[in-house]
Short mmCIF file of C-alpha atoms and ligand atoms in Angstrom, two decimals:
data_model
loop_
_atom_site.label_atom_id
_atom_site.label_comp_id
_atom_site.label_asym_id
_atom_site.label_seq_id
_atom_site.Cartn_x
_atom_site.Cartn_y
_atom_site.Cartn_z
CA MET A 267 -3.15 -83.26 82.73
CA PRO A 268 -5.38 -83.00 79.60
CA VAL A 269 -8.39 -82.68 81.92
CA ALA A 270 -6.67 -79.76 83.66
CA PHE A 271 -6.16 -78.01 80.29
CA ALA A 272 -9.79 -78.60 79.31
CA VAL A 273 -10.94 -77.09 82.62
CA LEU A 274 -8.68 -74.04 82.12
CA GLN A 275 -10.09 -73.59 78.62
CA VAL A 276 -13.76 -73.81 79.60
CA LEU A 277 -14.09 -72.17 83.06
CA PRO A 278 -13.24 -68.63 84.20
CA PHE A 279 -9.68 -68.46 85.58
CA ALA A 280 -10.54 -68.43 89.35
CA TRP A 281 -12.94 -71.40 89.01
CA ALA A 282 -10.45 -73.27 86.86
CA VAL A 283 -7.69 -72.80 89.46
CA GLY A 284 -10.09 -74.15 92.16
CA CYS A 285 -10.91 -77.19 90.00
CA VAL A 286 -7.26 -77.97 89.25
CA VAL A 287 -6.36 -77.66 92.97
CA ALA A 288 -9.29 -79.94 93.93
CA MET A 289 -8.34 -82.47 91.22
CA THR A 290 -4.71 -82.47 92.41
CA ALA A 291 -5.80 -82.91 96.05
CA LEU A 292 -8.12 -85.81 95.13
CA LEU A 293 -5.45 -87.55 93.08
CA THR A 294 -2.91 -87.11 95.89
CA ALA A 295 -5.36 -88.51 98.46
CA ALA A 296 -6.11 -91.52 96.20
CA TRP A 297 -2.39 -92.12 95.71
CA GLN A 298 -1.87 -92.02 99.53
CA ARG A 299 -4.52 -94.63 99.97
CA ILE A 300 -3.04 -97.00 97.38
CA THR A 301 0.54 -96.68 98.63
CA ASP A 302 -0.46 -96.46 102.31
CA GLY A 303 1.84 -93.97 104.06
CA VAL A 304 2.75 -90.27 103.71
CA ASP A 305 5.72 -89.48 101.47
CA PRO A 306 6.27 -85.66 101.17
CA VAL A 307 7.75 -86.04 97.67
CA GLN A 308 4.61 -87.86 96.50
CA VAL A 309 2.42 -85.03 97.85
CA ALA A 310 4.61 -82.17 96.59
CA GLY A 311 5.01 -83.70 93.07
CA PRO A 312 1.37 -83.52 91.88
CA VAL A 313 0.81 -80.19 93.67
CA GLY A 314 3.90 -78.73 91.96
CA VAL A 315 2.87 -80.05 88.54
CA GLY A 316 -0.64 -78.66 89.05
CA LEU A 317 0.75 -75.28 90.02
CA VAL A 318 3.15 -75.09 87.06
CA THR A 319 0.32 -76.14 84.70
CA VAL A 320 -1.93 -73.35 85.96
CA LEU A 321 0.79 -70.68 85.76
CA ALA A 322 2.01 -71.76 82.32
CA TYR A 323 -1.50 -71.80 80.96
CA ARG A 324 -2.23 -68.41 82.49
CA ALA A 325 0.86 -66.89 80.84
CA LEU A 326 0.01 -68.43 77.45
CA ASP A 327 -3.58 -67.28 77.67
CA LEU A 328 -2.62 -63.70 78.55
CA GLU A 329 -0.13 -63.51 75.68
CA SER A 330 -2.61 -64.86 73.14
CA ARG A 331 -5.26 -62.35 74.28
CA ALA A 332 -2.77 -59.47 74.00
CA ARG A 333 -1.81 -60.62 70.52
CA GLN A 334 -5.48 -60.80 69.45
CA ALA A 335 -6.08 -57.29 70.78
CA VAL A 336 -3.10 -55.90 68.85
CA ALA A 337 -4.24 -57.67 65.63
CA GLY A 338 -7.74 -56.21 66.08
CA GLN A 339 -6.35 -52.69 66.59
CA LEU A 340 -4.13 -53.07 63.51
CA ALA A 341 -7.03 -54.21 61.32
CA GLU A 342 -9.16 -51.31 62.55
CA GLU A 343 -6.34 -48.83 61.92
CA GLN A 344 -5.78 -50.18 58.39
CA HIS A 345 -9.50 -49.91 57.65
CA ARG A 346 -9.58 -46.33 58.94
CA THR A 347 -6.50 -45.32 56.90
CA GLY A 348 -7.92 -46.94 53.72
CA ALA A 349 -11.28 -45.22 54.16
CA LEU A 350 -9.57 -41.86 54.76
CA ALA A 351 -7.35 -42.24 51.66
CA GLU A 352 -10.40 -43.08 49.53
CA ARG A 353 -12.30 -40.08 50.91
CA THR A 354 -9.37 -37.77 50.12
CA ARG A 355 -9.10 -39.20 46.59
CA LEU A 356 -12.83 -38.73 45.94
CA SER A 357 -12.85 -35.19 47.29
CA ARG A 358 -9.92 -34.01 45.11
CA GLU A 359 -11.15 -35.79 41.96
CA ILE A 360 -14.66 -34.37 42.39
CA HIS A 361 -13.15 -30.92 43.01
CA ASP A 362 -11.19 -30.96 39.73
CA SER A 363 -13.76 -32.67 37.49
CA VAL A 364 -17.36 -32.22 38.52
CA GLY A 365 -16.65 -29.13 40.65
CA GLN A 366 -15.10 -27.30 37.73
CA GLY A 367 -17.97 -28.37 35.43
CA LEU A 368 -20.58 -27.09 37.89
CA SER A 369 -18.89 -23.71 38.19
CA SER A 370 -18.80 -23.49 34.35
CA ILE A 371 -22.51 -24.37 34.15
CA ASN A 372 -23.31 -21.72 36.74
CA LEU A 373 -21.42 -19.01 34.84
CA LEU A 374 -22.85 -20.09 31.47
CA LEU A 375 -26.42 -19.99 32.76
CA GLN A 376 -25.88 -16.55 34.31
CA ALA A 377 -24.50 -15.30 30.96
CA ALA A 378 -27.49 -16.89 29.15
CA GLU A 379 -29.93 -15.12 31.45
CA GLN A 380 -28.26 -11.76 30.79
CA ALA A 381 -28.33 -12.29 26.99
CA TRP A 382 -31.88 -13.76 26.99
CA GLU A 383 -33.80 -10.75 25.59
CA GLU A 384 -31.19 -8.95 23.48
CA GLN A 385 -29.16 -11.85 22.05
CA PRO A 386 -31.33 -14.97 22.08
CA ALA A 387 -28.95 -16.90 19.77
CA THR A 388 -26.02 -16.31 22.15
CA ALA A 389 -28.19 -17.23 25.14
CA ARG A 390 -29.23 -20.49 23.42
CA GLU A 391 -25.59 -21.28 22.65
CA HIS A 392 -24.67 -20.78 26.35
CA VAL A 393 -27.52 -23.07 27.43
CA ARG A 394 -26.43 -25.69 24.92
CA THR A 395 -22.82 -25.56 26.19
CA ALA A 396 -24.08 -25.77 29.78
CA ALA A 397 -26.15 -28.87 28.93
CA ALA A 398 -23.16 -30.53 27.23
CA THR A 399 -20.99 -29.74 30.27
CA ALA A 400 -23.63 -31.28 32.57
CA ARG A 401 -23.73 -34.48 30.45
CA GLY A 402 -19.93 -34.71 30.57
CA GLY A 403 -20.03 -34.08 34.32
CA LEU A 404 -22.45 -36.97 34.89
CA GLU A 405 -20.16 -39.34 33.01
CA GLU A 406 -17.20 -38.00 35.03
CA VAL A 407 -18.97 -38.65 38.36
CA ARG A 408 -19.40 -42.29 37.39
CA ARG A 409 -15.74 -42.58 36.39
CA VAL A 410 -14.44 -40.82 39.50
CA VAL A 411 -16.45 -43.15 41.74
CA ARG A 412 -15.05 -46.19 39.91
CA ASP A 413 -11.53 -44.67 39.95
CA LEU A 414 -11.28 -44.59 36.14
CA ALA A 415 -9.51 -42.09 33.91
CA PRO A 416 -11.72 -39.55 32.05
CA ALA A 417 -13.62 -41.17 29.16
CA GLU A 418 -11.77 -39.17 26.51
CA LEU A 419 -8.46 -40.80 27.51
CA ALA A 420 -9.44 -44.36 26.59
CA ASP A 421 -7.07 -45.96 23.99
CA ASP A 422 -4.62 -43.06 23.85
CA ALA A 423 -1.58 -44.56 22.11
CA GLY A 424 0.00 -41.43 20.56
CA GLY A 425 -0.94 -38.86 23.19
CA ALA A 426 -3.56 -37.32 20.85
CA ALA A 427 -6.41 -37.94 23.29
CA LEU A 428 -4.44 -36.30 26.12
CA ALA A 429 -3.80 -33.21 23.98
CA ASP A 430 -7.50 -33.17 22.96
CA ALA A 431 -8.59 -33.45 26.58
CA LEU A 432 -6.40 -30.47 27.50
CA HIS A 433 -7.84 -28.48 24.57
CA ARG A 434 -11.35 -29.30 25.77
CA ALA A 435 -10.56 -28.26 29.35
CA ALA A 436 -9.12 -24.99 28.01
CA GLU A 437 -12.14 -24.38 25.79
CA GLU A 438 -14.58 -25.00 28.62
CA SER A 439 -12.59 -22.67 30.81
CA ALA A 440 -12.58 -19.91 28.19
CA LEU A 441 -16.31 -20.40 27.55
CA GLY A 442 -17.11 -20.39 31.26
CA SER A 443 -15.16 -17.19 31.80
CA THR A 444 -17.29 -14.07 31.67
CA CYS A 445 -14.40 -11.69 30.97
CA GLY A 446 -13.02 -13.16 27.74
CA LEU A 447 -10.10 -15.24 29.00
CA ASP A 448 -7.68 -16.28 26.24
CA VAL A 449 -6.55 -19.87 26.85
CA ALA A 450 -3.79 -21.39 24.66
CA VAL A 451 -2.70 -25.04 24.69
CA ARG A 452 0.73 -26.13 23.46
CA VAL A 453 2.44 -29.52 23.30
CA HIS A 454 6.26 -29.76 23.17
CA GLY A 455 8.43 -32.83 22.60
CA GLU A 456 7.73 -36.23 21.10
CA PRO A 457 4.72 -37.84 22.84
CA VAL A 458 5.42 -41.10 24.67
CA PRO A 459 2.80 -43.45 26.10
CA VAL A 460 1.67 -42.11 29.46
CA PRO A 461 -0.13 -44.40 31.94
CA ALA A 462 -3.89 -43.72 32.03
CA GLU A 463 -3.81 -42.60 35.68
CA VAL A 464 -1.02 -40.10 34.93
CA ALA A 465 -2.90 -38.77 31.88
CA ALA A 466 -6.01 -38.44 34.07
CA ALA A 467 -3.96 -36.60 36.71
CA LEU A 468 -2.62 -34.19 34.06
CA VAL A 469 -6.10 -33.38 32.75
CA ARG A 470 -7.60 -32.96 36.23
CA THR A 471 -4.67 -30.80 37.34
CA ALA A 472 -5.17 -28.58 34.28
CA ARG A 473 -8.87 -28.30 35.09
CA GLY A 474 -8.18 -27.46 38.74
CA ALA A 475 -5.54 -24.86 37.89
CA LEU A 476 -7.78 -23.31 35.18
CA ALA A 477 -10.67 -23.10 37.65
CA ASN A 478 -8.37 -21.11 39.96
CA VAL A 479 -7.32 -18.80 37.11
CA ARG A 480 -10.95 -18.12 36.27
CA GLU A 481 -11.92 -17.63 39.87
CA HIS A 482 -8.98 -15.78 41.43
CA ALA A 483 -6.45 -14.53 38.86
CA ARG A 484 -8.27 -11.77 36.94
CA ALA A 485 -5.97 -12.79 34.08
CA GLY A 486 -6.26 -11.91 30.38
CA ARG A 487 -4.23 -14.88 29.10
CA VAL A 488 -3.38 -18.33 30.28
CA ALA A 489 -1.06 -20.87 28.63
CA VAL A 490 -1.43 -24.61 29.21
CA THR A 491 1.79 -26.34 28.14
CA LEU A 492 2.44 -30.08 28.05
CA THR A 493 6.11 -30.98 27.60
CA TYR A 494 7.43 -34.49 26.97
CA GLN A 495 11.02 -34.68 28.22
CA HIS A 496 13.30 -37.69 28.10
CA ASP A 497 12.27 -39.03 31.50
CA GLU A 498 9.22 -37.03 32.49
CA VAL A 499 6.08 -35.33 31.27
CA VAL A 500 5.46 -31.82 32.58
CA LEU A 501 2.30 -29.72 32.62
CA ASP A 502 2.45 -25.95 33.21
CA VAL A 503 -0.55 -23.67 33.63
CA ARG A 504 0.74 -20.09 33.50
CA ASP A 505 -1.46 -17.00 33.82
CA ASP A 506 -0.73 -13.27 33.67
CA GLY A 507 -3.11 -12.43 36.49
CA ARG A 508 -2.71 -10.75 39.84
CA GLY A 509 -0.73 -13.55 41.53
CA PHE A 510 -0.66 -14.37 45.24
CA ASP A 511 1.69 -15.49 47.98
CA PRO A 512 1.55 -19.31 48.01
CA ALA A 513 3.05 -19.42 51.53
CA ALA A 514 0.15 -17.36 52.88
CA VAL A 515 -2.65 -19.67 51.66
CA ARG A 516 -4.78 -20.89 54.61
CA PRO A 517 -7.47 -23.45 53.79
CA SER A 518 -10.87 -22.86 55.41
CA ALA A 519 -13.46 -25.50 56.31
CA THR A 520 -15.03 -25.43 52.87
CA ARG A 521 -12.44 -23.87 50.53
CA GLY A 522 -8.75 -24.12 49.84
CA ARG A 523 -8.65 -27.76 48.74
CA GLY A 524 -7.64 -27.10 45.13
CA LEU A 525 -3.86 -26.62 45.29
CA ALA A 526 -3.52 -29.16 48.12
CA GLY A 527 -5.44 -31.70 45.99
CA ILE A 528 -3.15 -31.04 42.99
CA ARG A 529 -0.11 -31.67 45.23
CA GLU A 530 -1.54 -34.83 46.81
CA ARG A 531 -2.59 -36.30 43.46
CA ALA A 532 0.85 -35.75 41.94
CA GLY A 533 2.56 -37.14 45.05
CA ALA A 534 0.41 -40.27 44.99
CA LEU A 535 1.67 -41.02 41.44
CA GLY A 536 5.36 -40.28 42.13
CA GLY A 537 5.15 -36.79 40.60
CA ARG A 538 6.03 -33.35 41.97
CA THR A 539 4.25 -30.00 42.03
CA GLU A 540 5.49 -26.42 41.97
CA VAL A 541 3.41 -23.30 42.48
CA GLU A 542 5.25 -20.12 41.50
CA SER A 543 3.49 -16.87 42.18
CA ALA A 544 3.84 -13.48 43.81
CA PRO A 545 1.37 -10.60 44.07
CA GLY A 546 1.26 -8.75 40.75
CA GLU A 547 3.33 -11.33 38.89
CA GLY A 548 0.94 -13.99 37.61
CA THR A 549 0.93 -17.64 38.63
CA THR A 550 2.44 -20.84 37.25
CA VAL A 551 1.31 -24.23 38.50
CA SER A 552 3.51 -27.13 37.28
CA VAL A 553 3.25 -30.85 37.78
CA ALA A 554 5.85 -33.36 36.54
CA PHE A 555 5.48 -37.14 36.37
CA PRO A 556 8.21 -39.65 35.55
CA VAL A 557 7.69 -41.61 32.30
CA ALA A 558 9.65 -44.42 30.71
CA GLY A 559 11.65 -43.66 27.53
CA GLY A 560 10.68 -40.35 25.93
CA SER A 561 12.69 -37.92 23.76
CA GLY A 562 13.20 -34.14 23.76
CA GLY A 563 12.64 -31.51 21.01
CA ASP A 564 9.76 -29.18 20.13
CA ARG A 565 6.81 -30.13 18.01
N1 ATP B 898 -4.08 -18.55 39.51
C1 ATP B 898 -4.25 -17.90 40.65
N2 ATP B 898 -4.21 -16.55 40.71
C2 ATP B 898 -4.38 -15.87 41.87
N3 ATP B 898 -4.59 -16.48 43.06
C3 ATP B 898 -4.66 -17.82 43.08
C4 ATP B 898 -4.49 -18.61 41.89
N4 ATP B 898 -4.57 -19.92 42.23
C5 ATP B 898 -4.80 -19.94 43.54
N5 ATP B 898 -4.86 -18.70 44.07
C6 ATP B 898 -5.01 -18.34 45.50
O1 ATP B 898 -4.72 -19.49 46.27
C7 ATP B 898 -5.82 -19.82 47.10
C8 ATP B 898 -5.92 -21.35 47.24
O2 ATP B 898 -6.36 -21.94 46.05
P1 ATP B 898 -7.12 -23.34 46.15
O3 ATP B 898 -7.48 -23.78 44.78
O4 ATP B 898 -6.28 -24.24 46.99
O5 ATP B 898 -8.41 -22.98 47.00
P2 ATP B 898 -9.70 -22.16 46.56
O6 ATP B 898 -9.72 -21.97 45.08
O7 ATP B 898 -9.74 -20.91 47.43
O8 ATP B 898 -10.88 -23.12 47.03
P3 ATP B 898 -11.29 -24.49 46.33
O9 ATP B 898 -10.35 -24.75 45.19
O10 ATP B 898 -11.16 -25.53 47.43
O11 ATP B 898 -12.69 -24.32 45.88
C9 ATP B 898 -7.01 -19.16 46.46
O12 ATP B 898 -8.00 -18.83 47.42
C10 ATP B 898 -6.41 -17.89 45.85
O13 ATP B 898 -6.29 -16.89 46.82
MG1 MG B 899 -9.38 -23.57 43.75
#
């Protein structure tokens, strides 16, 4: 019997069946010779056992192959899903960090070129701001690739670094705007510790929403408001621009990833997103993330 299993393991199925049949026939013939005389039970016994062995092995073998195939498909599927999730994360983080910085640099350099002859001091200031933005952008690329929060958010116990980061995003946005956008930042409520990835999401959402204001809103004023409530932290970016119909937004191959990225990022961290807008009525983008143990009240 062990020899039969070894044969089934080593040879292709058809050959193995031949071998097992031949082995059974040989053994039966030898047994006939020893016992001298033909007993049908003695012939049928080994043949039956041989047959059952072959069929049982065949069934086991088929099942194990099917199981291996399913495991392989599962592993491949998991790999594909993981790679896709990472690609989506990188694309939205790059959009709202480096992408926004590059558009600021572009606008600042255009403004510098225009002021070059008449207002050299202003032009130099624009170039200096563009260079600082580029340096910050380089650092951000490294952090995005390593899935780290923006550098300015390291060791943020009292929420001061988060407020500073929002001020900086607002400043860059106002500087990068060519039509004198007024950007105000306000913090309401008593700050509570916010996980680094949530703080990073708040800053990147603000940057993404501000990039949209600068690019699409034709607004005069925009207010960035961070509110600590008892069980959540909320960020609103509200502009007084021309507004749009959020239900009518259709992403193209290369554009239209901004608002979707804001939604996906918030969703991935257990938060929610609202976009309120209508033509002629300005736009408010809000994200809210749950936090543990805060308190209400204005500051
Ligand atoms: N603050 C805003 N004011 C007016 N329209 C807006 C505002 N924010 C978004 N929109 C409209 O919503 C559309 C979708 O914005 P979204 O950020 O998703 O894509 P995008 O800015 O067109 O491209 P991308 O961000 O991928 O470079 C914009 O094309 C614009 O028409
Ligand atoms: Mg956008």
